[in-house]
Amino acid sequence: MTPPPCPQRLPIEAAAISALSRHRLRLGIAAAAAFLGLLSWQAGCGTGSETPGATPTNQGTTPIPQPTLPAQQQLPVDLVLGQQGSGPGEFNEPGGLAVDSQGNLYVADIMNHRVQKFDAAGKFVAQVGGNGEGEGQFTEPWGLAVDGEGNVYVADSFNHRIQKFDPDLNFLLAFGKSASNLDDPEPGVFWGPRDVAVDADGNIWVADTGTGRVVKYGPDGSLIQPFGDLGEGPGQFKELTSIEIAPGGDIFVADSGNRRVQRFDADFKFVAEYAVPGWLYVDSVAKPYLALLPGGGLIVSDPTQNKLFRLDSQGNPIATLDAEGTALAIPRGVAFDSRGFLYVAEAGPDQVRRLQLSDLTPP
C-alpha cells in the first residue's frame, strides 16, 4: 500500500503527528507478509507483533533496568537542509545519514527511494535512485555508510540487499537476496536490512532487522558469517535498526526492541549492553539510529519521544538533547563529523538539521 500524498508543511508538533499517521497507514502491507508466511515480522514497515501505539516492546520479556532520563540540553542549530518534496535537496522521510572524510553528507531519502549527497556547506551535489529493483534503484533505503575511500553502501531495505556506489554515486556492486523462512534463515539472506557499516579492513556489516542478525561480508560482497538471532539474550536481537563500528573495531548495535544498545568486540563477542531511556515502541516510526562520538560516547535517536540521548563511553546516559528554537520531530538518522557538527534527519518536517556539539573536541 502506497502512503497518501504528504500534506502541506505544518507547525512542527502537527507535522510530527501527521507523519505518525502516514507511517501507520503503511502497516496495511503486512498482508503481503502473511501471504508469505512471514507473520513474525511485518514487511514494509518493520514492525514486531506489537500493536502500533500500544505499550512497550517488553511485553512478555524481562527488560534490562531503564535509567532515569538525564537533564536536557538545547543544541544550537547551524544549518537546515530540505523540506517535504521530491526535488533535489528535498526529502520524503529522511532516514540514515553518513559523513565522509571530506565532510560530504549522504542522506537516505526513504520514501523518495533515493540517496542524496550534499557538500560540507550543505549544497546539493548528486543523487541516485528511483523506486525499483534495478542497479541504482531502491525500495525504501533506510541506512547507509561510507568507507575510507569514500564509497557509499546503502541498505536497500525492501529489495533485501546492499548496494555499493563510488563517491559520485555510480553503481559498483549489489549483494543479498530476500529470506523465505524467518524461523531458520539461510546465512546470506536478508529481510528488511535497516543499516550497514564498514570496518577498517573494508568488511561490510549489515543490521538485518527481519532475521534478527548482524551479517558480515568481505569487501567484495562475499559472505563471511552471520551473527545472532531473534531473542533477548546477549548477542540476540529484537528489531535491530542501526550499527556503528568504532576505530578500534568494537561494534555497537541498536537493539531497539530490547531497549538497549549491545556492544561487541571486532570478532563479535559480546562485551556489554547499554539501556536506553526510551525506545518505548516497535512500529513503523520507531527506528532509532546511532552515531559514535570521539572518546567512545554515543548519540542515540529516539523518534517516539522526539529526542536524542547522549551516552558516555561506558553507556551511561548523560544528556537528553534537543534543538534550540524549534524542537526535533521524529529524529531518525544521526551522524557526527570532524568539525564537531551533529546531523539529525527528521521525518516529521522532512529535513536534516546540523547541530553544534560545542563541548566535543573534533577527532
Coordinates of C-alpha atoms in Angstrom, one line a residue, residues 93-294:
E93 CA 11.0 10.8 5.3
P94 CA 14.8 11.0 5.6
G95 CA 16.4 8.2 7.5
G96 CA 20.1 7.1 7.9
L97 CA 22.9 9.6 7.5
A98 CA 26.7 9.3 6.8
V99 CA 29.5 11.8 6.5
D100 CA 32.7 11.1 4.6
S101 CA 36.3 12.3 5.3
Q102 CA 35.7 15.5 3.2
G103 CA 32.6 16.5 5.1
N104 CA 30.1 15.5 2.4
L105 CA 26.8 14.3 3.8
Y106 CA 24.8 11.4 2.4
V107 CA 21.1 11.1 3.2
A108 CA 18.8 8.0 2.8
D109 CA 15.7 9.6 1.4
I110 CA 13.4 6.7 2.2
M111 CA 10.1 7.4 0.5
N112 CA 11.7 9.1 -2.4
H113 CA 13.6 5.8 -2.8
R114 CA 16.9 7.5 -3.3
V115 CA 20.2 8.7 -1.7
Q116 CA 21.2 12.3 -1.9
K117 CA 24.7 13.9 -1.5
F118 CA 25.5 17.3 -0.1
D119 CA 28.8 19.0 0.3
A120 CA 30.3 20.3 3.6
A121 CA 28.4 23.6 3.2
G122 CA 25.1 21.9 2.7
K123 CA 24.9 22.4 -1.1
F124 CA 23.2 19.6 -3.1
V125 CA 25.7 17.7 -5.1
A126 CA 24.2 14.5 -6.6
Q127 CA 21.5 11.8 -6.1
V128 CA 20.9 8.2 -7.1
G129 CA 17.8 6.2 -7.0
G130 CA 14.2 5.8 -8.0
N131 CA 11.7 3.2 -7.0
G132 CA 12.6 -0.2 -8.5
E133 CA 14.8 -3.3 -8.3
G134 CA 17.5 -2.5 -10.9
E135 CA 21.0 -1.4 -10.2
G136 CA 20.9 2.0 -8.5
Q137 CA 17.2 1.8 -7.8
F138 CA 15.8 1.3 -4.3
T139 CA 12.7 0.3 -2.3
E140 CA 12.9 2.3 0.9
P141 CA 16.6 2.7 1.5
W142 CA 16.9 3.2 5.3
G143 CA 20.6 3.2 6.3
L144 CA 24.0 3.9 4.7
A145 CA 27.7 4.0 5.4
V146 CA 30.9 5.4 3.8
D147 CA 34.2 3.6 3.8
G148 CA 37.7 5.1 3.9
E149 CA 37.9 5.5 0.2
G150 CA 34.6 7.4 0.0
N151 CA 32.5 4.5 -1.4
V152 CA 28.9 4.5 -0.2
Y153 CA 26.9 1.5 1.0
V154 CA 23.2 1.5 1.1
A155 CA 20.8 -0.7 3.0
D156 CA 18.2 -1.2 0.2
S157 CA 15.7 -2.4 2.8
F158 CA 12.8 -3.8 0.9
N159 CA 14.8 -5.1 -2.0
H160 CA 16.5 -7.0 0.8
R161 CA 20.0 -6.2 -0.4
I162 CA 23.0 -3.9 0.0
Q163 CA 24.2 -1.7 -2.9
K164 CA 27.6 -0.1 -3.2
F165 CA 28.4 3.1 -5.1
D166 CA 31.6 5.2 -5.7
P167 CA 31.8 8.7 -4.2
D168 CA 30.0 10.1 -7.2
L169 CA 27.1 7.6 -6.6
N170 CA 27.9 5.4 -9.6
F171 CA 26.8 1.9 -9.0
L172 CA 29.5 -0.7 -8.2
L173 CA 28.1 -3.8 -6.5
A174 CA 25.0 -5.4 -5.1
F175 CA 24.6 -8.4 -2.9
G176 CA 21.9 -10.2 -0.8
K177 CA 18.5 -11.7 -1.5
S178 CA 15.2 -12.0 0.4
A179 CA 14.7 -14.6 3.0
S180 CA 11.9 -17.2 2.6
N181 CA 12.0 -18.6 6.1
L182 CA 12.5 -16.3 9.1
D183 CA 12.4 -19.2 11.5
D184 CA 15.5 -20.7 10.0
P185 CA 17.0 -18.2 7.6
E186 CA 19.9 -19.1 5.3
P187 CA 23.3 -17.4 6.0
G188 CA 23.3 -15.0 3.1
V189 CA 19.7 -13.7 3.1
F190 CA 18.0 -10.5 4.4
W191 CA 14.6 -9.3 5.4
G192 CA 14.4 -5.6 5.6
P193 CA 18.0 -4.7 6.4
R194 CA 18.0 -1.2 8.1
D195 CA 21.6 -0.3 8.3
V196 CA 25.2 -1.1 7.2
A197 CA 28.7 -0.3 8.5
V198 CA 32.2 -0.8 7.2
D199 CA 35.2 -1.7 9.3
A200 CA 38.8 -0.6 8.9
D201 CA 39.6 -3.7 6.8
G202 CA 36.7 -2.9 4.4
N203 CA 34.4 -5.7 5.7
I204 CA 30.7 -4.9 5.4
W205 CA 28.4 -5.4 8.4
V206 CA 24.7 -5.5 7.9
A207 CA 22.0 -5.0 10.5
D208 CA 19.2 -7.2 9.2
T209 CA 16.0 -6.4 11.2
G210 CA 13.8 -9.2 10.0
T211 CA 16.1 -12.1 10.7
G212 CA 17.4 -10.6 13.9
R213 CA 21.1 -10.9 12.8
V214 CA 24.2 -9.0 12.0
V215 CA 25.8 -10.4 8.9
K216 CA 29.5 -9.9 7.9
Y217 CA 30.7 -9.7 4.3
G218 CA 34.0 -9.2 2.7
P219 CA 34.9 -6.1 0.8
D220 CA 33.8 -7.8 -2.5
G221 CA 30.4 -8.7 -1.0
S222 CA 31.3 -12.3 -0.3
L223 CA 29.5 -13.8 2.7
I224 CA 31.8 -14.3 5.8
Q225 CA 29.4 -15.1 8.7
P226 CA 26.0 -14.2 10.2
F227 CA 25.8 -13.5 14.0
G228 CA 22.9 -13.7 16.3
D229 CA 19.2 -14.5 16.0
L230 CA 15.9 -13.3 17.3
G231 CA 15.7 -13.1 21.1
E232 CA 16.6 -11.2 24.3
G233 CA 19.9 -12.7 25.4
P234 CA 23.4 -11.4 24.8
G235 CA 24.0 -11.5 21.0
Q236 CA 20.3 -11.9 20.3
F237 CA 18.2 -9.1 18.8
K238 CA 14.7 -7.8 18.5
E239 CA 14.2 -5.0 15.9
L240 CA 17.9 -4.1 15.4
T241 CA 17.9 -0.9 13.4
S242 CA 21.4 0.6 13.4
I243 CA 25.1 -0.5 13.5
E244 CA 28.3 1.5 14.1
I245 CA 31.9 0.4 14.3
A246 CA 34.5 2.3 16.4
P247 CA 38.0 3.0 15.2
G248 CA 39.3 0.2 17.5
G249 CA 36.9 -2.3 16.0
D250 CA 34.2 -2.5 18.6
I251 CA 30.7 -2.9 17.1
F252 CA 27.6 -1.1 18.5
V253 CA 24.1 -2.4 17.6
A254 CA 20.8 -0.6 18.3
D255 CA 18.7 -3.5 19.6
S256 CA 15.6 -1.3 19.9
G257 CA 13.0 -3.9 20.6
N258 CA 15.0 -4.9 23.7
R259 CA 15.5 -1.3 24.6
R260 CA 19.3 -1.4 24.6
V261 CA 22.5 -0.9 22.6
Q262 CA 24.7 -4.0 22.5
R263 CA 28.4 -3.7 22.2
F264 CA 30.7 -6.4 20.7
D265 CA 34.4 -6.7 20.0
A266 CA 35.8 -7.0 16.5
D267 CA 35.1 -10.7 16.5
F268 CA 31.5 -10.1 17.5
K269 CA 32.0 -11.4 21.0
F270 CA 29.6 -9.8 23.5
V271 CA 31.1 -7.0 25.6
A272 CA 28.3 -5.1 27.2
E273 CA 24.7 -3.8 26.9
Y274 CA 23.5 -0.2 27.5
A275 CA 20.0 0.5 28.5
V276 CA 18.4 3.4 26.5
P277 CA 15.9 5.6 28.4
G278 CA 13.3 5.5 25.7
W279 CA 12.6 3.2 22.7
L280 CA 9.2 2.5 24.1
Y281 CA 7.6 1.1 20.9
V282 CA 8.4 -1.1 18.0
D283 CA 6.4 0.2 15.0
S284 CA 6.9 1.8 11.6
V285 CA 8.1 5.1 13.1
A286 CA 10.4 3.9 15.9
K287 CA 13.6 3.2 14.0
P288 CA 16.4 4.7 16.1
Y289 CA 19.9 5.2 14.9
L290 CA 23.4 5.6 16.5
A291 CA 26.3 7.9 15.9
L292 CA 29.8 7.4 17.5
L293 CA 31.5 10.3 19.2
P294 CA 35.2 11.0 19.9

